[in-house]
XYZ file of C-alpha atoms in Angstrom:
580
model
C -168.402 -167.042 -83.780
C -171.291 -170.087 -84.079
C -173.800 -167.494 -83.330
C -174.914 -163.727 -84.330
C -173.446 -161.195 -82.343
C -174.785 -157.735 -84.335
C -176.201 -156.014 -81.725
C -173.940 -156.871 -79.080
C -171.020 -155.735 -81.279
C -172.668 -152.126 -82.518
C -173.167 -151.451 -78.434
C -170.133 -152.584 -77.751
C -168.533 -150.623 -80.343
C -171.010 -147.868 -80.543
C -170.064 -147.221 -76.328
C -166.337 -147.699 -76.956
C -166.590 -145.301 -79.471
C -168.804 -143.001 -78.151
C -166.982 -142.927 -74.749
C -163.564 -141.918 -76.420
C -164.199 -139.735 -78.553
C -166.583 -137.865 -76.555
C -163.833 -137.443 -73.742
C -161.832 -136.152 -76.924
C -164.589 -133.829 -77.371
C -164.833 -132.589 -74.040
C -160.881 -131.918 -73.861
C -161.109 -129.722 -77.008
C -163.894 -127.788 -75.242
C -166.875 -129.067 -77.836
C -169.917 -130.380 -76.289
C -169.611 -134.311 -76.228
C -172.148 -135.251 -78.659
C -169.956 -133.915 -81.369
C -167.829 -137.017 -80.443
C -170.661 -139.158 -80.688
C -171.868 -138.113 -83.588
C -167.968 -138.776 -84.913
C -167.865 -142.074 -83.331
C -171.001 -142.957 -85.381
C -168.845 -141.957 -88.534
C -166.542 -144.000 -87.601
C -168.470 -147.274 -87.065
C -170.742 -146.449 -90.240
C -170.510 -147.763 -93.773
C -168.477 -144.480 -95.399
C -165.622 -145.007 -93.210
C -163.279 -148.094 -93.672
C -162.583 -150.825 -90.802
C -165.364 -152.151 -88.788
C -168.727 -151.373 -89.672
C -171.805 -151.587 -87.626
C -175.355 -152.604 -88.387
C -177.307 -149.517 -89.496
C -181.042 -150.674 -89.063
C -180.059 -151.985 -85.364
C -178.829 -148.969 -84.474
C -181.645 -147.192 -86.078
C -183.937 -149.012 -83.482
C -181.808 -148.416 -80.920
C -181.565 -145.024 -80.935
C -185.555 -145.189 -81.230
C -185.511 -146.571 -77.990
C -183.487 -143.596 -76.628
C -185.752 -141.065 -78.562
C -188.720 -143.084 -76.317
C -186.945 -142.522 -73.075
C -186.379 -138.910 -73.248
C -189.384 -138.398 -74.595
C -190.614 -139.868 -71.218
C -188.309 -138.013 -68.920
C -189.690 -134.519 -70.477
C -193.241 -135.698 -69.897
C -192.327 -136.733 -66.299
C -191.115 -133.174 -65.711
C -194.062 -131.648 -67.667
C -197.707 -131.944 -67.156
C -200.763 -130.770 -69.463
C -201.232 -127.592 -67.230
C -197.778 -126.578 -69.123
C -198.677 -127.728 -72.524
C -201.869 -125.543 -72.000
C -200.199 -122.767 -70.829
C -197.921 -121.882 -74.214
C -200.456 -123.248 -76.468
C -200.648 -119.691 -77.628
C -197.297 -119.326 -78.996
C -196.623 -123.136 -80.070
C -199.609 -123.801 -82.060
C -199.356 -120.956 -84.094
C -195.355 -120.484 -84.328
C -195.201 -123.946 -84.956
C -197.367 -124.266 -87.718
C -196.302 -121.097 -89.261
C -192.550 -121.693 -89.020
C -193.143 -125.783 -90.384
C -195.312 -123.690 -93.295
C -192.922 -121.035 -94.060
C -190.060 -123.387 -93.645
C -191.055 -125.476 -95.965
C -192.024 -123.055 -98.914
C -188.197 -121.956 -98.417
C -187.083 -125.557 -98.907
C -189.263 -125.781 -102.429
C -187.687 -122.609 -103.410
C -184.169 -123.889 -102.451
C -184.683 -127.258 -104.720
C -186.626 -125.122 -107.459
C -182.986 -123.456 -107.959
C -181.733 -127.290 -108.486
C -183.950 -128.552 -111.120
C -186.293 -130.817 -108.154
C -190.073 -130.680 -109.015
C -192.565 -130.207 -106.613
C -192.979 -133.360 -105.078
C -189.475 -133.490 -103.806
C -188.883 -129.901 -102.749
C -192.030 -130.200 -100.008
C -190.441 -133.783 -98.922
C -187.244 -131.553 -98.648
C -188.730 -128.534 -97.239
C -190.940 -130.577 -94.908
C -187.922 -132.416 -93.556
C -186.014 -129.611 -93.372
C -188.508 -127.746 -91.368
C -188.917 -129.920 -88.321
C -186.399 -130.045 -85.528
C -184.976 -132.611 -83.324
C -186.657 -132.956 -79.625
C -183.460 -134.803 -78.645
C -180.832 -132.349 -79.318
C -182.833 -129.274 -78.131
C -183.403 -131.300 -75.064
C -179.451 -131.623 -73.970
C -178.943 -128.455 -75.030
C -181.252 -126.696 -73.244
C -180.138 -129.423 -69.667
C -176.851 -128.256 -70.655
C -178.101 -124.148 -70.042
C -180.713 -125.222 -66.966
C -183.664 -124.174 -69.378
C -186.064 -126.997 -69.425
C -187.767 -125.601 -66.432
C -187.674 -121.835 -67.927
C -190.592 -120.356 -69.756
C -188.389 -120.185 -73.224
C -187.581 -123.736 -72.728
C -191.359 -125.110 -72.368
C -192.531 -122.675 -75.105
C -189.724 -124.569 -77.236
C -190.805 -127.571 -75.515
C -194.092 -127.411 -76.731
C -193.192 -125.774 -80.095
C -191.514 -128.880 -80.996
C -194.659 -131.282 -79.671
C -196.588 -129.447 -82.079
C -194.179 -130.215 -84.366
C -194.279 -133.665 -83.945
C -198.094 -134.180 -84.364
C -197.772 -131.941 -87.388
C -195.535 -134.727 -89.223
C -197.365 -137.332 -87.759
C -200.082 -136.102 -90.082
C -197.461 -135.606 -92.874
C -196.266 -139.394 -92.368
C -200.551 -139.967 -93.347
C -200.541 -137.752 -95.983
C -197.634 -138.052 -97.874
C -198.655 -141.392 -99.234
C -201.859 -140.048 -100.478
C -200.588 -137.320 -102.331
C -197.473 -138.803 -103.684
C -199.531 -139.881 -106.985
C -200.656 -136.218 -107.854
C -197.008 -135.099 -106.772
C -195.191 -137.012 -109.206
C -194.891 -139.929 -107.400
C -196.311 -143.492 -106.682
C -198.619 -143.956 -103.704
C -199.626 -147.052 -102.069
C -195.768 -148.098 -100.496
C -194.805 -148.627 -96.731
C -195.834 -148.541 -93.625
C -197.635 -145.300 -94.115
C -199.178 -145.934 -97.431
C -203.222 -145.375 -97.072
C -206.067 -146.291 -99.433
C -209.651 -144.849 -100.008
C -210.333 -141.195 -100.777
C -208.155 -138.297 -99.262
C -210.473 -137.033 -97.161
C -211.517 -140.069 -95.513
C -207.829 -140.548 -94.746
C -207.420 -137.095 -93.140
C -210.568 -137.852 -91.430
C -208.875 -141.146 -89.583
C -206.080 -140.069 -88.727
C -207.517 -136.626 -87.101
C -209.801 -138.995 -84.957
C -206.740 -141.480 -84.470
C -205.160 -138.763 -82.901
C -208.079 -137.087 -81.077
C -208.544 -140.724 -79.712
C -205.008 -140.821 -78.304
C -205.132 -137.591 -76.608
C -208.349 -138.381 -74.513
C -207.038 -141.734 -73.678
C -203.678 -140.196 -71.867
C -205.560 -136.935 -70.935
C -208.773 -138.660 -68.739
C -207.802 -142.893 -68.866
C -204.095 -142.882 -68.192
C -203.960 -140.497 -65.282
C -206.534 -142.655 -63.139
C -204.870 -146.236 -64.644
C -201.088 -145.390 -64.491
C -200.032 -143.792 -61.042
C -202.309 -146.265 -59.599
C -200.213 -149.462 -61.634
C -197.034 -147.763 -59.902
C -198.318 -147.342 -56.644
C -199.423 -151.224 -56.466
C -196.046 -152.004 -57.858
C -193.933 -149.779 -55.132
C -195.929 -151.394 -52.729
C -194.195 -154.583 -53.556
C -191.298 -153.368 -52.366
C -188.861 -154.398 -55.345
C -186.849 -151.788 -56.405
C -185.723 -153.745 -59.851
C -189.918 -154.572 -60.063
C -190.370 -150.523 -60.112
C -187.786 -149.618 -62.920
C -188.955 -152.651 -64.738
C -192.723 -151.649 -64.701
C -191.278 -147.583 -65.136
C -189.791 -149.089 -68.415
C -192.545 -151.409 -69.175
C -195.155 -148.386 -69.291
C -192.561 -145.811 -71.220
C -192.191 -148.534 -73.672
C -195.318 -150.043 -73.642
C -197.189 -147.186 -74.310
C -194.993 -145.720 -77.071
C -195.138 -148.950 -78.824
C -199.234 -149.351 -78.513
C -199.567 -145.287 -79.577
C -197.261 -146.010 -82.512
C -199.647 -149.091 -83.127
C -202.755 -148.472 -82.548
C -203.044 -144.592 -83.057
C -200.496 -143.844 -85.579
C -199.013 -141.673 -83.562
C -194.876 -141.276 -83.349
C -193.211 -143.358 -80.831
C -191.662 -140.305 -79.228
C -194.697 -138.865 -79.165
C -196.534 -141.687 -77.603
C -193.718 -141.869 -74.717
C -193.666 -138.184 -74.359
C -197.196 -138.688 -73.010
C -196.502 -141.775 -71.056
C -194.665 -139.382 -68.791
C -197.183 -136.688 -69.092
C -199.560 -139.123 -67.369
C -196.987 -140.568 -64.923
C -196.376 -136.889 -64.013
C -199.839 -137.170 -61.942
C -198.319 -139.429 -59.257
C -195.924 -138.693 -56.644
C -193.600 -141.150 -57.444
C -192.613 -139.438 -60.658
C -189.490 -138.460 -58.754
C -188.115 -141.620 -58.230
C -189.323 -142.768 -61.878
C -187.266 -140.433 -63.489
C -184.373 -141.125 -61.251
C -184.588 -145.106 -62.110
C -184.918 -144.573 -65.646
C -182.300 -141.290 -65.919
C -179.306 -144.002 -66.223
C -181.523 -145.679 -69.644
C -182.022 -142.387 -70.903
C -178.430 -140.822 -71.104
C -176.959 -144.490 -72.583
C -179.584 -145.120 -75.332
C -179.558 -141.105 -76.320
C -176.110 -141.847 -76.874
C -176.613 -144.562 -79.386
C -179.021 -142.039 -81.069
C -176.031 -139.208 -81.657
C -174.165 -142.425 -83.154
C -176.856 -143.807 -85.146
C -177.199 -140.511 -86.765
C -173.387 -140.251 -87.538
C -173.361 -143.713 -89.153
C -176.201 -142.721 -91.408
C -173.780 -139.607 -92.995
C -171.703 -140.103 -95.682
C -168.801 -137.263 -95.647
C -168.493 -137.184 -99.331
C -171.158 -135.816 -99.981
C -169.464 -132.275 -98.609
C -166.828 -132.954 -100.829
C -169.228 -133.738 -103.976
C -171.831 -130.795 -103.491
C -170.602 -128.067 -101.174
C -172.803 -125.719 -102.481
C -175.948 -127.498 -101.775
C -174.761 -128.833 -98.150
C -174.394 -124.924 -97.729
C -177.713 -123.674 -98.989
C -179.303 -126.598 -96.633
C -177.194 -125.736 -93.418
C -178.262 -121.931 -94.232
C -182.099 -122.379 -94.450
C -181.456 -124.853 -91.069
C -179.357 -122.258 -89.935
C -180.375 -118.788 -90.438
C -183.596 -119.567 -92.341
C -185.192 -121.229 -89.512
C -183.879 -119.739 -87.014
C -185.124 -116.044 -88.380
C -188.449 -117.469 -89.236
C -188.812 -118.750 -85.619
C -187.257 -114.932 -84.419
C -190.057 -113.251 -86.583
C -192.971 -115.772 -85.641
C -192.089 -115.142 -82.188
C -191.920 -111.388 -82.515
C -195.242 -111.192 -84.386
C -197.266 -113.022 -82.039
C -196.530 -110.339 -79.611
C -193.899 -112.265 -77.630
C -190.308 -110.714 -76.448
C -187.083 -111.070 -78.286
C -185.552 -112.827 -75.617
C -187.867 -115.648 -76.244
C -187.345 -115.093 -79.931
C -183.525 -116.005 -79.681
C -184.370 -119.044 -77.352
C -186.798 -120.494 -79.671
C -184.628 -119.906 -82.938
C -181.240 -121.575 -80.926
C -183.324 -124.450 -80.296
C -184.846 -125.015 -83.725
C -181.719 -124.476 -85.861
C -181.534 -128.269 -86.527
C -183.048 -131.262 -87.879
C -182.992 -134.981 -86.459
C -185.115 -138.072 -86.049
C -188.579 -137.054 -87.922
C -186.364 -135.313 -90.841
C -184.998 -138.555 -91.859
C -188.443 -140.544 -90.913
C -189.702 -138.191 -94.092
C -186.482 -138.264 -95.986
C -187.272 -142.580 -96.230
C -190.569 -141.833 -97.065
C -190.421 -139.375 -99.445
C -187.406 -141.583 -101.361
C -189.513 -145.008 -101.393
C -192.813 -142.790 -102.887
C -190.462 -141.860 -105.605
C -190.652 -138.410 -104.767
C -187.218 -137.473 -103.618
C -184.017 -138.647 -104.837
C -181.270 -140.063 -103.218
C -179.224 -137.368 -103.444
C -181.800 -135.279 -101.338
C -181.454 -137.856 -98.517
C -178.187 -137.749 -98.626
C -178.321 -133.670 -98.074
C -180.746 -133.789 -95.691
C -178.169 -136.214 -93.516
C -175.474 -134.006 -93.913
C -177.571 -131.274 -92.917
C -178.475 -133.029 -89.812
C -175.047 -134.240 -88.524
C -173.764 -130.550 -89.548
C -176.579 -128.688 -87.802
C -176.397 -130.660 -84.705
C -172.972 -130.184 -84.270
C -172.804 -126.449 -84.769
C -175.925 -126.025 -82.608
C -173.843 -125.075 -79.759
C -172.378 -122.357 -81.549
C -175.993 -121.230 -82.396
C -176.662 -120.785 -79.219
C -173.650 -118.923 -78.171
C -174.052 -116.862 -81.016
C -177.731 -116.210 -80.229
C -176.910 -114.947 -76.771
C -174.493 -112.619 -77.694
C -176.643 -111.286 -80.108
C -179.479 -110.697 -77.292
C -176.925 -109.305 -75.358
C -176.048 -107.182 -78.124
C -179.654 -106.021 -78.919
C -180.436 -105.175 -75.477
C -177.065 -102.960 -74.733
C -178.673 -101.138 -78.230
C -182.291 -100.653 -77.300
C -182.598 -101.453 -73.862
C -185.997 -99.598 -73.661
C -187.858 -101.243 -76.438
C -186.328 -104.823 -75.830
C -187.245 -105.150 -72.400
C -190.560 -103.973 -73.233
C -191.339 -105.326 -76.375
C -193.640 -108.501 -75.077
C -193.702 -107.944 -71.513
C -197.365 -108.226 -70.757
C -197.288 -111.644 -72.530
C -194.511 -112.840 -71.663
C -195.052 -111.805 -67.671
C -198.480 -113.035 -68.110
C -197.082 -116.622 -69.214
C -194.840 -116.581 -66.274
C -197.647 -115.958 -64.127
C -199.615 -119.075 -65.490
C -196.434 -121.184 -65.315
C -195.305 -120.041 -61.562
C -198.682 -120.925 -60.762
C -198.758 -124.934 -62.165
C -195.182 -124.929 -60.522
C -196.836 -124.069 -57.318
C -199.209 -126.209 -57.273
C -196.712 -129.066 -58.534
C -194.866 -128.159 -55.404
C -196.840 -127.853 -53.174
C -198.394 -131.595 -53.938
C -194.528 -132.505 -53.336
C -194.532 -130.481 -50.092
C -197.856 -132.769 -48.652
C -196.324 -135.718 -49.892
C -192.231 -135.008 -47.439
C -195.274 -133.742 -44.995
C -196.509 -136.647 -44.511
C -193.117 -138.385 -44.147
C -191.969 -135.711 -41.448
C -195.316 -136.518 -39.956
C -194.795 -139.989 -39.684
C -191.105 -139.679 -38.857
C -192.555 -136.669 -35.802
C -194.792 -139.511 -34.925
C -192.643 -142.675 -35.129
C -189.068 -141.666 -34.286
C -187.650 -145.295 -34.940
C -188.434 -144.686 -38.665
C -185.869 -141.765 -39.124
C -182.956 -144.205 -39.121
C -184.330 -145.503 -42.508
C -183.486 -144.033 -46.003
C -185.426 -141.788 -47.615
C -186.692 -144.559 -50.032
C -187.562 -147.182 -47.469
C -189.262 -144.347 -46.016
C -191.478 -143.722 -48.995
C -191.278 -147.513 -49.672
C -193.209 -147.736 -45.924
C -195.606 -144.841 -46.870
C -196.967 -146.872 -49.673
C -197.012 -149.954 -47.578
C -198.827 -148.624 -44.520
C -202.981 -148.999 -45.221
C -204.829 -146.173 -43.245
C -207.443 -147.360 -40.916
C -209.834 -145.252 -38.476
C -211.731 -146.428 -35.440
C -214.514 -144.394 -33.210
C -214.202 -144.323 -29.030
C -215.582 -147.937 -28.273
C -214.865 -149.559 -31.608
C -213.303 -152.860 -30.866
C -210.086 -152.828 -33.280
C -208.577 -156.363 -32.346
C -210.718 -159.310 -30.878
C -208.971 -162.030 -28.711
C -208.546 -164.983 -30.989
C -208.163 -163.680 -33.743
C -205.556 -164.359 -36.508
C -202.039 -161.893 -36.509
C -202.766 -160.790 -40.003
C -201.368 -157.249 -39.392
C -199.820 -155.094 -37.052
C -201.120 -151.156 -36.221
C -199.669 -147.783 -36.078
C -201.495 -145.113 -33.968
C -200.887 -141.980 -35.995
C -203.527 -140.525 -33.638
C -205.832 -141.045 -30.439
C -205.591 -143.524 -27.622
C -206.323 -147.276 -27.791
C -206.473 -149.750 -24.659
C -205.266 -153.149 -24.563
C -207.857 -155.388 -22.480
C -205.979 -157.916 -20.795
C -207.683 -160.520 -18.442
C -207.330 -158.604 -15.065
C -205.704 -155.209 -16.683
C -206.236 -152.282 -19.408
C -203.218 -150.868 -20.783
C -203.547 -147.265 -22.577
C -201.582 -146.612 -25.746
C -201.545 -143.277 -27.452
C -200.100 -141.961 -30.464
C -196.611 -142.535 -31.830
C -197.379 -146.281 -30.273
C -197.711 -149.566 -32.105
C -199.970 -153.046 -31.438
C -200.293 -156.530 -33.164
C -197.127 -156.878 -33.088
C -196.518 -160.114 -31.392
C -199.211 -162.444 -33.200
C -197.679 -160.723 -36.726
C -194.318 -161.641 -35.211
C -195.216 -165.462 -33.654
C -198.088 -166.617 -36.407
C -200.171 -167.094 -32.948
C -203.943 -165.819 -32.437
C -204.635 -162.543 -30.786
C -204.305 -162.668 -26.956
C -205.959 -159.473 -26.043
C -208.655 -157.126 -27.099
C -207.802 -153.745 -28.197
C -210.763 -151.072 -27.706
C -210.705 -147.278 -29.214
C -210.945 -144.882 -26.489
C -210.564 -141.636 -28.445
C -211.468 -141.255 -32.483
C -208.199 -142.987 -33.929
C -206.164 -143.020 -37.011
C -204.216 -146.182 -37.761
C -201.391 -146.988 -40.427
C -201.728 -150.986 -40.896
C -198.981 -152.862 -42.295
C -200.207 -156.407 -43.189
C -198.031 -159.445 -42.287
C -196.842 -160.103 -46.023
C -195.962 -156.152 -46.203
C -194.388 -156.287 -42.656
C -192.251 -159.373 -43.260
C -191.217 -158.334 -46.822
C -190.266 -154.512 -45.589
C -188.222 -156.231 -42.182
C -186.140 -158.803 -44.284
C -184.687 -156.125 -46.210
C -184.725 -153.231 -42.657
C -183.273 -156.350 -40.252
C -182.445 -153.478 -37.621
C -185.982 -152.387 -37.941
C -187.149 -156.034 -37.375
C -185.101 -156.273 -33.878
C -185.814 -153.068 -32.820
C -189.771 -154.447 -32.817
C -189.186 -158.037 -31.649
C -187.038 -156.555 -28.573
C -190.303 -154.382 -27.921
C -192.320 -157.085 -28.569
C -189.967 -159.125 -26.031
C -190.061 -156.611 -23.298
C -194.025 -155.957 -23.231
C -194.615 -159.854 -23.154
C -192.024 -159.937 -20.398
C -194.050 -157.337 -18.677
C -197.329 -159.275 -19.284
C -195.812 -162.026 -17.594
C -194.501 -160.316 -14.891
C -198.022 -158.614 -14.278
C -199.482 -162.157 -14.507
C -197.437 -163.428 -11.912
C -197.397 -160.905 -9.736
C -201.264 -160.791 -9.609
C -201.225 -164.584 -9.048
C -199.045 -164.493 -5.853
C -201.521 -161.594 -4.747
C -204.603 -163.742 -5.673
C -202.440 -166.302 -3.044
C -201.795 -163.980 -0.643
């Protein structure tokens, strides 16, 4: 072909692959993203035939990392994070700590030194967002108290290695290794580093906690007003991307981190909804290309030329992580039941394991081989996780047939407590949803000739219409002036001064119309007789809503027809009486 065609081909071919073999998957009753990770085998260097770009769809799959990152933070808000701070902090740094002295024990057995067992044990320890996401969609446990205490166990998770990433590079010199490569490399004295990247991250976190809630819903409301539905998912994308990419920049921070945030703040606005809708189509395709980006990265061999270390790495994923997350759980005074939810979700590794794994192999301080373990303990752990988790319900099952008594007290206060706290954010989450259809079946109660509109032009004119109040005897319209907008009377009474006649209009009525209709200047005063509440839609906003509502549009000019036939006819008919 005269031109390059990489990335088009790896979609192309990471889709076609993905799309068969996870129907393959499906059919032999395995959760799809075993197929993709198989069609990412496929398409990858170990495997003969075609072979797709690796660093391409490395960045692609980052991108689908970013967006659902953002769809958990559109579903999650900082009330949540705050609320099972007192399990994630602590289980996640104790489970990342003891994790990781298991993985320098595990490469102590195999000759490593130092240096690369805590590259290999911190790799090892982390798990990935992405998978325990769809597997906890696939069980309808996002929403569930386990799920946002894993949720949030993995968030702290991520910041943890984002101060790894820092540190690494500082430390690889005394570890046995050579500082001062990559991206992450640092320079200047250890603590001074620490220092930065503690305020880095300190800065981040009060930029999306007080500046991004009163900056972002407001950038989506003035774009919704617009009307354009492909303007809103644009900007939706702009801001999960945008944001990511400037946290990632700017603060140091992970991109999935950065876009996990992007959605905390979006959360704030009541268009979050339809956000997560518009980008929902993004998110499944380019998480996709993540499960195959992952599978081209593996290299089957290496099963074949060390089984016994791709065992002792699937076991500490496994079982090692899993009963350190049980007993974490457990000791912090938790139930068991969140115990077993917590250790499903965490036996696995992904996307920040082999962030460390290139690290730790261009600081010199693990060897290839240890990459190449910690991929096959990726793609292997992912694709049993499903089995985890059946296995870890049975087992609950199990345990509470045994000791009924002592599970199902074990943890209660806590764990009830927590609920409480949650319930209570979801409350008040719904009930700010509950307002906002309030004030739609208001304005529908109010204006029946709206109901025949969609529920998204409805919201679409919710957004358009700019409140307005008037006092009895405020003039709202002069005669002669210019048709820039046309009024809604959600409540009171207007009249219409006419030459030689007052017309009264009350609420669920509409003026202005004509002049916004014609271009012309205002033929008629209109006076507030009662304290009023108007909804305004301005002549751009009316004549970019009723090109795309045409029925709408007639519906108001045949109103707007009839009452200027009536004027007339009142004209006329006080003429021949003025002759009479």
């Amino acid at each position: 072909m005269p031109h390059d065609v990489a990335l088009i081909a790896l979609i192309a071919a990471g889709f076609v692959f993905a799309a068969i073999f996870g129907y393959l998957a499906d059919r032999l009753h395995l959760p799809p993203l075993v197929g993709y990770l198989v069609a990412g085998v496929m398409i990858g260097s170990s495997t003969p035939g075609f072979v797709a770009d690796t660093a391409l769809a490395s960045q692609l799959a980052e991108i689908g990392v970013i967006l659902l990152m953002f769809g958990v933070g559109l579903h999650f808000s900082a009330a949540d994070l705050l609320a099972v701070r007192g399990v994630a902090i602590p289980g996640a740094i104790g489970q990342i700590a003891i994790a990781t002295l298991l993985g320098i024990g595990l490469t102590s057995l195999w000759g490593w030194d130092l240096g690369a067992g805590l590259v290999f044990g911190l790799s090892l320890a982390v798990a990935s967002t992405v998978v325990l996401l769809k597997a906890l969609e696939e069980r309808n446990l996002v929403s569930s108290a386990n799920g946002r205490v894993a949720v949030g166990w993995l968030i702290v998770e991520d910041l943890a290695m984002v101060l790894a990433l820092v540190l690494l590079p500082a430390f690889a010199g005394v570890l046995g290794g050579h500082a001062g490569v990559g991206t992450h490399a640092s320079s200047g004295p250890i603590w001074l580093t620490i220092g930065i990247t503690l305020v880095k991250v300190a800065a981040f976190a009060a930029v999306a906690i007080f500046i991004g809630p009163k900056i972002v819903p407001w950038l989506l409301t003035s774009v919704a007003r617009t009307g354009s539905r492909e303007l809103f998912t644009l900007s939706v994308l702009a801001i999960a991307l945008g944001i990511a990419f400037g946290a990632a920049e700017i603060f140091g921070v992970s991109f999935a981190l950065g876009a996990f945030f992007a959605g905390l703040i979006m959360s704030e606005s009541h268009l979050s909804h339809r956000a997560a809708a518009d980008s929902l189509p993004l998110q499944n395709a380019f998480s996709v290309l993540f499960f195959v980006s992952v599978g081209m990265l593996f290299d089957p061999s290496v099963v074949v030329r060390e089984p016994l270390m791709v065992l002792g790495v699937l076991a500490l994923i496994i079982v090692g992580k899993s009963l350190i997350a049980f007993c974490v759980v457990l000791l912090l005074r938790y139930p068991a039941s969140m115990g077993f939810a917590v250790s499903a979700g965490l036996a696995q590794i992904g996307e920040f394991s082999f962030i460390l794994a290139g690290l730790g192999v261009s600081l010199g301080l693990l060897p290839r081989e240890g990459q190449d373990l910690i991929l096959a303990g990726a793609i292997l752990s992912i694709t049993i996780n499903p089995l985890v988790f059946l296995a870890m319900e049975k087992l609950e099952k199990s345990a509470f047939s045994r000791w009924p008594v002592r599970m199902a007290g074990y943890g209660s206060a806590k764990h009830d407590r927590l609920c409480r706290e949650l319930a209570i954010i979801s409350q008040e989450r719904e009930e700010r949803d509950r307002q906002h259809h309030l004030e739609i079946e208001q304005l529908l109660e109010t204006f029946p000739m709206f109901a025949e509109l969609d529920e998204s032009a409805q919201e679409e004119l919710l957004l358009l219409f700019r409140p307005r109040s008037a006092s009895p005897g405020d003039r709202v319209i002069r005669t002669g002036d210019r048709g820039d907008s046309m009024y809604f009377i959600a409540s009171g009474a207007v009249e219409v001064q006419l030459e030689d006649d007052e017309i009264p209009l009350g609420a669920g009525s509409f003026f202005g119309e004509m002049a916004v209709l014609t271009g012309a200047r205002r033929t008629a005063d209109v006076v507030a007789v009662d304290f009023c509440q108007f909804l305004v839609l301005e002549r751009r906003d009316f004549n970019l809503f009723m090109s795309r509502h045409p029925s709408l549009r007639a519906a108001v000019s045949s109103m707007a027809q009839e009452r200027q036939e009536m004027n007339v006819s009142r004209q006329r008919r006080d003429q021949s009486l003025d002759a009479g």
